[in-house]
Short mmCIF file of N, CA and C in Angstrom, two decimals:
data_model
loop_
_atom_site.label_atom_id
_atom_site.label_comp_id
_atom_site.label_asym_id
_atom_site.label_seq_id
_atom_site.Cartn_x
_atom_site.Cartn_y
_atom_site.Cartn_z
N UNK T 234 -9.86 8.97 -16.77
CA UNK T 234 -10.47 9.89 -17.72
C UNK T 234 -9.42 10.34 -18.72
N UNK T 235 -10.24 10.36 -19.75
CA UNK T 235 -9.19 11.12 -20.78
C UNK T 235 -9.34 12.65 -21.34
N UNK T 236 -8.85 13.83 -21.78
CA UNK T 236 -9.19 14.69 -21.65
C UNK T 236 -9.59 14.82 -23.67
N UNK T 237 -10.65 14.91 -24.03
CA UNK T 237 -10.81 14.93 -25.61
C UNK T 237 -10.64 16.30 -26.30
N UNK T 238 -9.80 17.10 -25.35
CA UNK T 238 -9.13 18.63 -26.33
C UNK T 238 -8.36 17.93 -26.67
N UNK T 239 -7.09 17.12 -25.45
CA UNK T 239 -5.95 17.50 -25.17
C UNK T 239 -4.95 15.92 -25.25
N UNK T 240 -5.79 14.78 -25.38
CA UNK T 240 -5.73 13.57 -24.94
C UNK T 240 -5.18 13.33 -23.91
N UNK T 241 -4.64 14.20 -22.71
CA UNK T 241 -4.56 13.91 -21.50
C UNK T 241 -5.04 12.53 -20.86
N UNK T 242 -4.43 11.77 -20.65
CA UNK T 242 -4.96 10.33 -19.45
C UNK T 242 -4.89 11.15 -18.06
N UNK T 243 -5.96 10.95 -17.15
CA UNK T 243 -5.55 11.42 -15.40
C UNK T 243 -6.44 10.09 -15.07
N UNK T 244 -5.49 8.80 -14.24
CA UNK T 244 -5.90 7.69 -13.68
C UNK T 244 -5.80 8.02 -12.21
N UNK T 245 -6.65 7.23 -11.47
CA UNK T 245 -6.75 6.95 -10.05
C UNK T 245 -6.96 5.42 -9.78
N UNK T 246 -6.35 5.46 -8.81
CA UNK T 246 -6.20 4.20 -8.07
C UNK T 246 -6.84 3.79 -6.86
N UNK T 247 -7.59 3.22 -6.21
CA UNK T 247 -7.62 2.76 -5.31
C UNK T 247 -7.23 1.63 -4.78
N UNK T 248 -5.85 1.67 -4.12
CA UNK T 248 -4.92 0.67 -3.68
C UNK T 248 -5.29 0.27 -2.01
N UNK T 249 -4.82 -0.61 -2.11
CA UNK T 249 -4.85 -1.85 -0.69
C UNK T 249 -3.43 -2.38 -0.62
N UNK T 250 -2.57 -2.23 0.65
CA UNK T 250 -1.32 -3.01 0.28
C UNK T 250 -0.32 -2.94 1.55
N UNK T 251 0.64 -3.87 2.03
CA UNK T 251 1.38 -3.68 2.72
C UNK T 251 1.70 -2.23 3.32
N UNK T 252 1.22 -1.41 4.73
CA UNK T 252 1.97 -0.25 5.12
C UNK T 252 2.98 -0.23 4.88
N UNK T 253 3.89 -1.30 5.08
CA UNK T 253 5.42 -1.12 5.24
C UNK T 253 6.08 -0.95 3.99
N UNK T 254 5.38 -0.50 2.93
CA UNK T 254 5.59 -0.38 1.50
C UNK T 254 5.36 1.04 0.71
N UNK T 255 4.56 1.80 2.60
CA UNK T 255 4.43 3.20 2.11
C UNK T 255 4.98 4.42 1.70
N UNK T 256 6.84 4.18 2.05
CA UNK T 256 7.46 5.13 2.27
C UNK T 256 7.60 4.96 0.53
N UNK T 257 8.28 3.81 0.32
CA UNK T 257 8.02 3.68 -0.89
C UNK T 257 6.93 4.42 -2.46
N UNK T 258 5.87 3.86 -1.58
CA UNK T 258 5.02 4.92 -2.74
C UNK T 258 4.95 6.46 -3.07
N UNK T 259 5.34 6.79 -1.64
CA UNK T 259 5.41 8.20 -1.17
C UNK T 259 6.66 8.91 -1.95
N UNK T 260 7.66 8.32 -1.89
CA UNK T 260 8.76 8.82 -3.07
C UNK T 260 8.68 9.26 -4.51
N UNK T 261 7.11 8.66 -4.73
CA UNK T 261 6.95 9.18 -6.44
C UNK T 261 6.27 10.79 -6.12
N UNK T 262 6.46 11.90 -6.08
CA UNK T 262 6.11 13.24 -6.12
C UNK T 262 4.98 13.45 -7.06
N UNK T 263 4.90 12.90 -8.40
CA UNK T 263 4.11 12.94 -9.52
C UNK T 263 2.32 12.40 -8.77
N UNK T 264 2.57 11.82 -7.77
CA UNK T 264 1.22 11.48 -7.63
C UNK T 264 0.36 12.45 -6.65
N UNK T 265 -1.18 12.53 -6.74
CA UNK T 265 -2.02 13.41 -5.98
C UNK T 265 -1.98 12.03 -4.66
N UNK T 266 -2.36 11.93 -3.73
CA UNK T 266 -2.68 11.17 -2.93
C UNK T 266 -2.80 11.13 -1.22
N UNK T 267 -3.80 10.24 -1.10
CA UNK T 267 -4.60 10.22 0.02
C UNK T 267 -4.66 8.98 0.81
N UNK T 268 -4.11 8.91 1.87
CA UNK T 268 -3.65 7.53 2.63
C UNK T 268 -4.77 7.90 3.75
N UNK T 269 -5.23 6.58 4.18
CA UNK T 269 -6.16 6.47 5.42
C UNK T 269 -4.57 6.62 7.04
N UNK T 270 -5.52 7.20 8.01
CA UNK T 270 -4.28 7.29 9.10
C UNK T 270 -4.94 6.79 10.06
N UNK T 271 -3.29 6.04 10.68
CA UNK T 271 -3.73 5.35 11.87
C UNK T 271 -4.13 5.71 13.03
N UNK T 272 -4.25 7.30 12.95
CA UNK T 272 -4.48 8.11 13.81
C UNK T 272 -5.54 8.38 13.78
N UNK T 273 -6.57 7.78 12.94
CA UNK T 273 -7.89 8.14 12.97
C UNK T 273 -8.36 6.87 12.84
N UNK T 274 -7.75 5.65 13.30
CA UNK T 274 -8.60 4.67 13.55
C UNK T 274 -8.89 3.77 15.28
N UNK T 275 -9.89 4.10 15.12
CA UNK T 275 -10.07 3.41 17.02
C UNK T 275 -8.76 2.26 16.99
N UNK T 276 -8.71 2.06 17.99
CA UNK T 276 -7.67 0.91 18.55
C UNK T 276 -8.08 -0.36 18.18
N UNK T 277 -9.32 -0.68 18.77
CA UNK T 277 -9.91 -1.87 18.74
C UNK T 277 -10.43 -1.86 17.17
N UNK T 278 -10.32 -1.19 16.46
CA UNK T 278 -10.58 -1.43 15.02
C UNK T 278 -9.51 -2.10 14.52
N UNK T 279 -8.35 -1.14 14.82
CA UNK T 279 -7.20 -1.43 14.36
C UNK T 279 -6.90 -3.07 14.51
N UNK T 280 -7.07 -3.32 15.77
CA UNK T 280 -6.78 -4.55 16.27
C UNK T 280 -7.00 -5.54 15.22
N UNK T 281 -8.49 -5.22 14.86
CA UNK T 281 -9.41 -6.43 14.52
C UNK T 281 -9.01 -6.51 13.01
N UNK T 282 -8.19 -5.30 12.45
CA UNK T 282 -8.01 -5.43 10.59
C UNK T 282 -6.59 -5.76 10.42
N UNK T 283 -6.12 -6.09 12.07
CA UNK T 283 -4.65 -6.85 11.70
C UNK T 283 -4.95 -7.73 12.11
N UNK T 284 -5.87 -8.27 12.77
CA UNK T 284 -6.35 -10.09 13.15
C UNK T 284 -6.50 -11.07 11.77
N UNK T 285 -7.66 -10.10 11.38
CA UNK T 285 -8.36 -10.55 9.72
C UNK T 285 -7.77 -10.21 8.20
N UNK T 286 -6.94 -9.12 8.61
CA UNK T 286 -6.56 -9.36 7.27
C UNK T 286 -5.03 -8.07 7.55
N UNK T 287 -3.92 -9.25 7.86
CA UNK T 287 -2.56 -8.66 8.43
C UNK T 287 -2.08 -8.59 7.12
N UNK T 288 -0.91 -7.69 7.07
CA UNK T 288 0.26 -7.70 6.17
C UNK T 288 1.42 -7.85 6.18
N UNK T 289 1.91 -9.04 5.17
CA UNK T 289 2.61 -10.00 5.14
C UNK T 289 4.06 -9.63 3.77
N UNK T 290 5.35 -9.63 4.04
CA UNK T 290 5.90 -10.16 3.13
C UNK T 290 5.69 -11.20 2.37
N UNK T 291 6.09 -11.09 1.06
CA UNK T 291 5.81 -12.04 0.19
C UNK T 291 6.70 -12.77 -0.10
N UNK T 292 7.89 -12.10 -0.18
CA UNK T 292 9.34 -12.73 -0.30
C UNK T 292 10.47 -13.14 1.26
N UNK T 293 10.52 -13.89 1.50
CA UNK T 293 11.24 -13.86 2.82
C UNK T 293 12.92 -14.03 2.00
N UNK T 294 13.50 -12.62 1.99
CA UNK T 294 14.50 -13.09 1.60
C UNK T 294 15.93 -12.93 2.29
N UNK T 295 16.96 -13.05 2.19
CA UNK T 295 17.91 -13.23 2.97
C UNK T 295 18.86 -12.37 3.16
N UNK T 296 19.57 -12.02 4.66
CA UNK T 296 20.17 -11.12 4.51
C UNK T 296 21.40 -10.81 3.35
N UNK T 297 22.04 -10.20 2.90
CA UNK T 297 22.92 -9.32 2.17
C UNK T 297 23.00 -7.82 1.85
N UNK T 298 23.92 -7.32 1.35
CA UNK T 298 24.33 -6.17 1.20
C UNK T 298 23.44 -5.73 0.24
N UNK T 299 23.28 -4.23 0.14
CA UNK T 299 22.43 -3.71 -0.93
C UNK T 299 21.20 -3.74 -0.49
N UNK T 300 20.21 -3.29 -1.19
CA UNK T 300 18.85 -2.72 -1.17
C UNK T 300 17.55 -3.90 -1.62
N UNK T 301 18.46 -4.79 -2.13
CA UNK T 301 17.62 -5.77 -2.59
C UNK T 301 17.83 -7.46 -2.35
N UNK T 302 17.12 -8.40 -1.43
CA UNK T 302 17.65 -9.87 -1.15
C UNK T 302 16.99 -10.58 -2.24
N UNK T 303 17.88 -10.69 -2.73
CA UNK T 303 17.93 -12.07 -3.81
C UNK T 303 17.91 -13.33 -3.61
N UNK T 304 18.02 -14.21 -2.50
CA UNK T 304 17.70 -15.67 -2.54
C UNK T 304 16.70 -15.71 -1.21
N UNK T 305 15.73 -16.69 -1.43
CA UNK T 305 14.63 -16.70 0.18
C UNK T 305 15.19 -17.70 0.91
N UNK T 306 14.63 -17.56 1.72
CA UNK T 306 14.95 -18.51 3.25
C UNK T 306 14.36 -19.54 2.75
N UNK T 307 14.82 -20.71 2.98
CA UNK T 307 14.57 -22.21 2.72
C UNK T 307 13.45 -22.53 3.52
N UNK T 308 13.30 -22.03 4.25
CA UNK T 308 12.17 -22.26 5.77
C UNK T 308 11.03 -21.13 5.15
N UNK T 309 10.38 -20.81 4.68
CA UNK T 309 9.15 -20.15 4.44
C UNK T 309 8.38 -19.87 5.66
N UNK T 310 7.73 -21.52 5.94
CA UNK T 310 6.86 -21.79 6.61
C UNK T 310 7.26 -21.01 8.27
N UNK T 311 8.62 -21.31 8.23
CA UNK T 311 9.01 -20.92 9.64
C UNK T 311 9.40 -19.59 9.79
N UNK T 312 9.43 -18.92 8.72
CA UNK T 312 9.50 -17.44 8.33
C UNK T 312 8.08 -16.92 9.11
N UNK T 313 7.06 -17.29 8.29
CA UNK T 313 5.39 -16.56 8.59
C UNK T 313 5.17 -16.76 9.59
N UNK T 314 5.37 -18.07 10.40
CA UNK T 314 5.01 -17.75 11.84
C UNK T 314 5.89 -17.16 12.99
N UNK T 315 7.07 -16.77 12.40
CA UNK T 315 7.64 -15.62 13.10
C UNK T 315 7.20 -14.94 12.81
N UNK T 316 6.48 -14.52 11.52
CA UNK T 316 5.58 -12.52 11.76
C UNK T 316 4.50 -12.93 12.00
N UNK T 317 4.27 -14.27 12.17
CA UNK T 317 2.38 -14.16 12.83
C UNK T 317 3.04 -13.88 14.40
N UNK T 318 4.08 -14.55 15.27
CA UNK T 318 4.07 -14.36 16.56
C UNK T 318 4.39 -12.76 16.72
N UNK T 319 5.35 -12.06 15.91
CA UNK T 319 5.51 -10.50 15.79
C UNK T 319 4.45 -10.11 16.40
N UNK T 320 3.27 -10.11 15.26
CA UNK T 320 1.76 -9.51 15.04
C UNK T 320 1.22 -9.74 16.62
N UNK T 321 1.19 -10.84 16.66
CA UNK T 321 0.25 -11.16 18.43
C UNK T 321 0.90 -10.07 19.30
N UNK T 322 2.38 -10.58 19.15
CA UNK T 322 3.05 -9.75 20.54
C UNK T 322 2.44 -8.15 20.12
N UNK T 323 2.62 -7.74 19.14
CA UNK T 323 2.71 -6.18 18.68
C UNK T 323 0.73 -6.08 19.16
N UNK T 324 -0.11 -7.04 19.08
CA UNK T 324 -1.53 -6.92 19.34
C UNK T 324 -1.26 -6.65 20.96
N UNK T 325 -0.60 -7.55 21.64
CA UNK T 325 -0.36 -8.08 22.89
C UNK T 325 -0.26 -6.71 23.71
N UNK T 326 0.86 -5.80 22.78
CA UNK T 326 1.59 -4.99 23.53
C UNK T 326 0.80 -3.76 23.04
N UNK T 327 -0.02 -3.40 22.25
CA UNK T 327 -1.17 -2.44 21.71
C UNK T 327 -2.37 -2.76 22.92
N UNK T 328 -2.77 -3.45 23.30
CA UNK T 328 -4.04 -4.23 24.19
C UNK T 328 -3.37 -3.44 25.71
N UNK T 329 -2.23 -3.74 25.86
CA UNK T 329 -1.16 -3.25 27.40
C UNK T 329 -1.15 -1.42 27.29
N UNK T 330 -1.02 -1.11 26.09
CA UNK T 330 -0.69 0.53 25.89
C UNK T 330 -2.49 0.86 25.53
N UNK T 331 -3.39 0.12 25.78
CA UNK T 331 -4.28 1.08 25.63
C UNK T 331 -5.10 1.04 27.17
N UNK T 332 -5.01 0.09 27.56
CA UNK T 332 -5.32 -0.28 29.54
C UNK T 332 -4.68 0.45 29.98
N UNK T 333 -3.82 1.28 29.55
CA UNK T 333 -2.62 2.55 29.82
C UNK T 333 -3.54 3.72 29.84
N UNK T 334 -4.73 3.54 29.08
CA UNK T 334 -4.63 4.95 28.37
C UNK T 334 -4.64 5.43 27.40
N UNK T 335 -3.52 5.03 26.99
CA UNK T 335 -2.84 5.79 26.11
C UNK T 335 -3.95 6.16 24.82
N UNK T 336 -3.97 7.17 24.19
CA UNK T 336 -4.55 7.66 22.90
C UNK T 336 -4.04 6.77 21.88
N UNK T 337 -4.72 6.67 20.38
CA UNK T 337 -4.61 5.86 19.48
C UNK T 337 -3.54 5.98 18.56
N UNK T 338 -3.33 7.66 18.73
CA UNK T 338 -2.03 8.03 17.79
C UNK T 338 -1.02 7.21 18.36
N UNK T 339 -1.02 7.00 19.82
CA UNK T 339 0.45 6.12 19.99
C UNK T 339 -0.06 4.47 19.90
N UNK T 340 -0.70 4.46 20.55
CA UNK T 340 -1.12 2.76 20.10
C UNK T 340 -0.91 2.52 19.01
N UNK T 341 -1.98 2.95 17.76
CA UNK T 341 -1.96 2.22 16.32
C UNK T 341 -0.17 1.92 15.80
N UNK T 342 0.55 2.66 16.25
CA UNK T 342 1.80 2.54 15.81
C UNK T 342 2.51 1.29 15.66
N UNK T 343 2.22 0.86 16.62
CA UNK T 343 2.82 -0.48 17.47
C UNK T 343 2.30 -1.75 16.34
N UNK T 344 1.12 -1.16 16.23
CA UNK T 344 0.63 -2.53 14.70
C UNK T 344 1.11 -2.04 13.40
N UNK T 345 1.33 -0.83 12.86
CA UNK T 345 1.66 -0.27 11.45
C UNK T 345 2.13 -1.67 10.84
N UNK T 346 3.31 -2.03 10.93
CA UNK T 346 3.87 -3.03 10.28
C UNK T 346 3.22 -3.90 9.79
N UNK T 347 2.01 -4.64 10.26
CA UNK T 347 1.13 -5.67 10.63
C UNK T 347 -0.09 -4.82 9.49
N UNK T 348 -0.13 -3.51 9.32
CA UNK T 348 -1.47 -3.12 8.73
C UNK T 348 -1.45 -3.46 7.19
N UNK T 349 -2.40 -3.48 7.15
CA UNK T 349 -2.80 -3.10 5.05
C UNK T 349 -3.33 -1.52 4.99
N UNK T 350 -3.08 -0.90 4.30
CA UNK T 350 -2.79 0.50 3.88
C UNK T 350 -3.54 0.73 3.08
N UNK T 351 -4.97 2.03 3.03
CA UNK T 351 -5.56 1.94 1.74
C UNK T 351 -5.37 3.42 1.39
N UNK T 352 -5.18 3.48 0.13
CA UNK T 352 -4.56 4.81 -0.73
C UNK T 352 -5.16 5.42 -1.92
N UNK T 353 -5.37 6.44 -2.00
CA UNK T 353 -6.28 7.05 -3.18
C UNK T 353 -4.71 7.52 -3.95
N UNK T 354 -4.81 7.14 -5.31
CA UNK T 354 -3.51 7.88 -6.12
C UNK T 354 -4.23 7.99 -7.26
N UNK T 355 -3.80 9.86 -7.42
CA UNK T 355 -4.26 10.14 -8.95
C UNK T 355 -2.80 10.61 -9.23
N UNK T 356 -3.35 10.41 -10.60
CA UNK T 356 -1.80 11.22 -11.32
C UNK T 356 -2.17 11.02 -12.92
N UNK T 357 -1.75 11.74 -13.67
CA UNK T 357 -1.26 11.79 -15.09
C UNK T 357 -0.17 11.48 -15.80
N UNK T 358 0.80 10.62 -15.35
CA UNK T 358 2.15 10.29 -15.87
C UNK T 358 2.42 9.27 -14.72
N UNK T 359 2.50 7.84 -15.07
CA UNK T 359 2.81 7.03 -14.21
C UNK T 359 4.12 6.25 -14.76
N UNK T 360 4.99 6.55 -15.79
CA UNK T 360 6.13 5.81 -16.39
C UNK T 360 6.77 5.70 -15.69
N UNK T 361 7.11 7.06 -14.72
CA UNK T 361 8.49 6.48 -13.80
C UNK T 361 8.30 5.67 -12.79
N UNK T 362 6.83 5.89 -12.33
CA UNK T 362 6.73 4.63 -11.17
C UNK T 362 6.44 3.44 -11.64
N UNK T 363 5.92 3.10 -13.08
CA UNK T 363 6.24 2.08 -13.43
C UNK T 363 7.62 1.37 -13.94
N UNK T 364 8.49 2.26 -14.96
CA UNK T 364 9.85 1.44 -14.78
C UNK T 364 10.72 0.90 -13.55
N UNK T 365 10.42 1.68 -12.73
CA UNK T 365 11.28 1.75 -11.24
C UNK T 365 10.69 0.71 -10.41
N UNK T 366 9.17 0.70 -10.55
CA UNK T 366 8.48 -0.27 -9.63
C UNK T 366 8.00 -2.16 -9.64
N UNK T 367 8.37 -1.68 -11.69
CA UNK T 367 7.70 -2.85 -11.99
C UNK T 367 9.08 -3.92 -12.67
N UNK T 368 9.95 -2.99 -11.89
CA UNK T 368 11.67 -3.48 -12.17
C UNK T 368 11.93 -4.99 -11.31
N UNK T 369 12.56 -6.23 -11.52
CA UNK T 369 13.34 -7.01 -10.73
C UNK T 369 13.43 -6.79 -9.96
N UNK T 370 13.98 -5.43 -9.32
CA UNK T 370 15.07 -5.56 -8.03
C UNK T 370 14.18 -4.40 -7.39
N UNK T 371 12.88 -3.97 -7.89
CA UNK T 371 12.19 -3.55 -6.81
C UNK T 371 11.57 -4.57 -5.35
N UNK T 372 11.81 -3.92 -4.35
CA UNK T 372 10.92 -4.88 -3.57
C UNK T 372 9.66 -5.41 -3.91
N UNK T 373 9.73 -6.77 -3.55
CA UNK T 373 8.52 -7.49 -3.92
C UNK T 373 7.18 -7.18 -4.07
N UNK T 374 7.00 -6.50 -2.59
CA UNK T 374 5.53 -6.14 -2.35
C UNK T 374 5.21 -4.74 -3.32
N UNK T 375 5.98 -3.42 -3.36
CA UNK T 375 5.55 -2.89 -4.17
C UNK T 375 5.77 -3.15 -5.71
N UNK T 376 6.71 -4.04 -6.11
CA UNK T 376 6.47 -4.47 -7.79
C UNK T 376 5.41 -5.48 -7.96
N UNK T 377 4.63 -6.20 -7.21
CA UNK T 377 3.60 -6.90 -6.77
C UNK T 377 2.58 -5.65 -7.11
N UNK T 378 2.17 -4.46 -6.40
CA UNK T 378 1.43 -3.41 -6.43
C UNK T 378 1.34 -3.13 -7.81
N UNK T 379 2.43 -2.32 -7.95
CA UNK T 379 3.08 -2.04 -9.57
C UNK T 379 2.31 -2.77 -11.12
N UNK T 380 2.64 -4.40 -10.48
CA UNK T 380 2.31 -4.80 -11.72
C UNK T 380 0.57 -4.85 -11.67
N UNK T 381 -0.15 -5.41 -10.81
CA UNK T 381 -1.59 -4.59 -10.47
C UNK T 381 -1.81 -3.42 -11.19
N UNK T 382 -1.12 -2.51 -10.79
CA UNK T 382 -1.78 -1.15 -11.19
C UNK T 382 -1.41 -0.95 -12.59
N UNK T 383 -0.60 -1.53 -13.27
CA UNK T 383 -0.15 -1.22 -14.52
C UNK T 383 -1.04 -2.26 -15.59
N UNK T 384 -1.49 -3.33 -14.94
CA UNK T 384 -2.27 -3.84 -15.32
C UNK T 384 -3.51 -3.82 -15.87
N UNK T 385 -4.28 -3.41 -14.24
CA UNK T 385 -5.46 -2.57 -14.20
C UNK T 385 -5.45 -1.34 -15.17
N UNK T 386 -4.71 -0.23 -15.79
CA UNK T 386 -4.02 0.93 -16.55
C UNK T 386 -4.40 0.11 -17.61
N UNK T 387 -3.74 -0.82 -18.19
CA UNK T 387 -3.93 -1.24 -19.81
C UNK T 387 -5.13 -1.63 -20.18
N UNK T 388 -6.24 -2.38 -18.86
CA UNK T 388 -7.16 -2.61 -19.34
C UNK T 388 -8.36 -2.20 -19.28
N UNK T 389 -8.48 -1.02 -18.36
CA UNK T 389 -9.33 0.19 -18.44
C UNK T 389 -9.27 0.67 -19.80
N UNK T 390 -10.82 1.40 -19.70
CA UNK T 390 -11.13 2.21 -20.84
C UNK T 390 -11.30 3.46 -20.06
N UNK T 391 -10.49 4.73 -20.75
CA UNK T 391 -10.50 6.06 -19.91
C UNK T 391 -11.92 6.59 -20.72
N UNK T 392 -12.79 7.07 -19.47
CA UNK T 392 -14.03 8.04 -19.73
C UNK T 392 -13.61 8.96 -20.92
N UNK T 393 -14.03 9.44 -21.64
CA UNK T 393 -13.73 10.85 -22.89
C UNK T 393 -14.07 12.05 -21.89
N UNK T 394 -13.29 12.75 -21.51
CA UNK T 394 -14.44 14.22 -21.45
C UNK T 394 -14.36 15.50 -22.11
N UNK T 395 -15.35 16.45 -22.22
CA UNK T 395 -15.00 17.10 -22.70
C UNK T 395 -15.20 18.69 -21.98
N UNK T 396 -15.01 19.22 -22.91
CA UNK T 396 -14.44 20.29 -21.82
C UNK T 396 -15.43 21.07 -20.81
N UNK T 397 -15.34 21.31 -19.94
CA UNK T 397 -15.85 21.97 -18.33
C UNK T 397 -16.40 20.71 -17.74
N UNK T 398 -15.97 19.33 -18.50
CA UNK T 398 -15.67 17.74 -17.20
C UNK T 398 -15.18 17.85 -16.48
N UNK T 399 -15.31 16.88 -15.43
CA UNK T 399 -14.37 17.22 -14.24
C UNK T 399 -13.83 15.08 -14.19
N UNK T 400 -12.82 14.81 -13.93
CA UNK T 400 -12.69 13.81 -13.49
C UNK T 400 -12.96 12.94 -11.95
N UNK T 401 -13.88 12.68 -12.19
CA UNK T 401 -14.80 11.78 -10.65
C UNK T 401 -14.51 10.27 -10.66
N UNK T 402 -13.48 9.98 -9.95
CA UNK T 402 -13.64 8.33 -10.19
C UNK T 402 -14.96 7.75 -9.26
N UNK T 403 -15.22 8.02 -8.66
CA UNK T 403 -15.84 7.18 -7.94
C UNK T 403 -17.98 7.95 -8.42
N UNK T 404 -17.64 8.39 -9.03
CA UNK T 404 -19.20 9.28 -9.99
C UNK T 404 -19.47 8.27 -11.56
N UNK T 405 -20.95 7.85 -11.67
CA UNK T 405 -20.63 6.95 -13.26
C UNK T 405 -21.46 8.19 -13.80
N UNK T 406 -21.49 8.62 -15.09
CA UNK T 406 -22.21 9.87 -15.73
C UNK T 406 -22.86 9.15 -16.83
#
């Protein structure tokens, strides 16, 4: 939406994406946002949305110093099915901790890595998470996100509103 006093932009997102990419998003302060928790999803749900649709590095890249691997493993192929066997064991050993008992807050944990993450982000100023995110030497998966959402941003048309609007993404008026 755009605000037609003030020209204000306030965008929202509804993202899908690597968990292990969350801490990450979470570092931008500028954003409103709303993450689904694994603590509120049955076990056997959980199970079944890392069977069908797991999350995967995109880059397998190699160890070195610093924050960012710059060349990939020559072996790809033999990369993914080391995190597909991860995933089983981590299913394997989620399946063992719930014949336990155990509640979901501790189970789901054991898959996080393995999950896809879905996220409500509003905000009004997205520059810094775009220079920072949609940078080279950001990690893959969130400059992957990044360029998505910055994407999606240019080619939206923001609603007009005017004043005593409220911004509803998910409302058509």
């Amino acid at each position: 939406s755009i605000s037609a006093h003030t020209n204000q932009r306030i965008t929202t997102f509804e993202l899908e994406y690597p968990r292990f990419i969350l801490a990450e998003l979470n570092t931008h302060r500028a954003f409103s946002r709303n993450s689904a928790s694994s603590r509120a999803i049955p076990i056997d749900k959980m199970i079944e949305q890392v069977n069908t649709n797991p999350a995967y590095p995109i880059h397998w890249g190699l160890n070195q110093s610093g924050m960012q691997a710059k060349d990939e493993q020559a072996e790809v192929a033999y990369c993914l099915n080391a995190w597909i066997e991860a995933k089983n064991r981590a299913i394997e050993s989620a399946k063992e901790l719930q014949e336990l008992g155990l509640h979901k807050q501790i189970v789901n944990r054991v898959l996080e890595p393995f999950q896809m993450m879905k996220t409500l982000v509003t905000a009004t100023d997205y520059a810094n998470f775009f220079n920072l995110r949609c940078h080279k030497d950001a990690q893959p998966e969130i400059k992957q996100l990044a360029d998505l959402m910055y994407q999606a941003m240019q080619e939206s048309t923001p609603e007009v509103l005017q004043a005593d609007e409220w911004h509803t993404p998910y409302v058509n008026h």
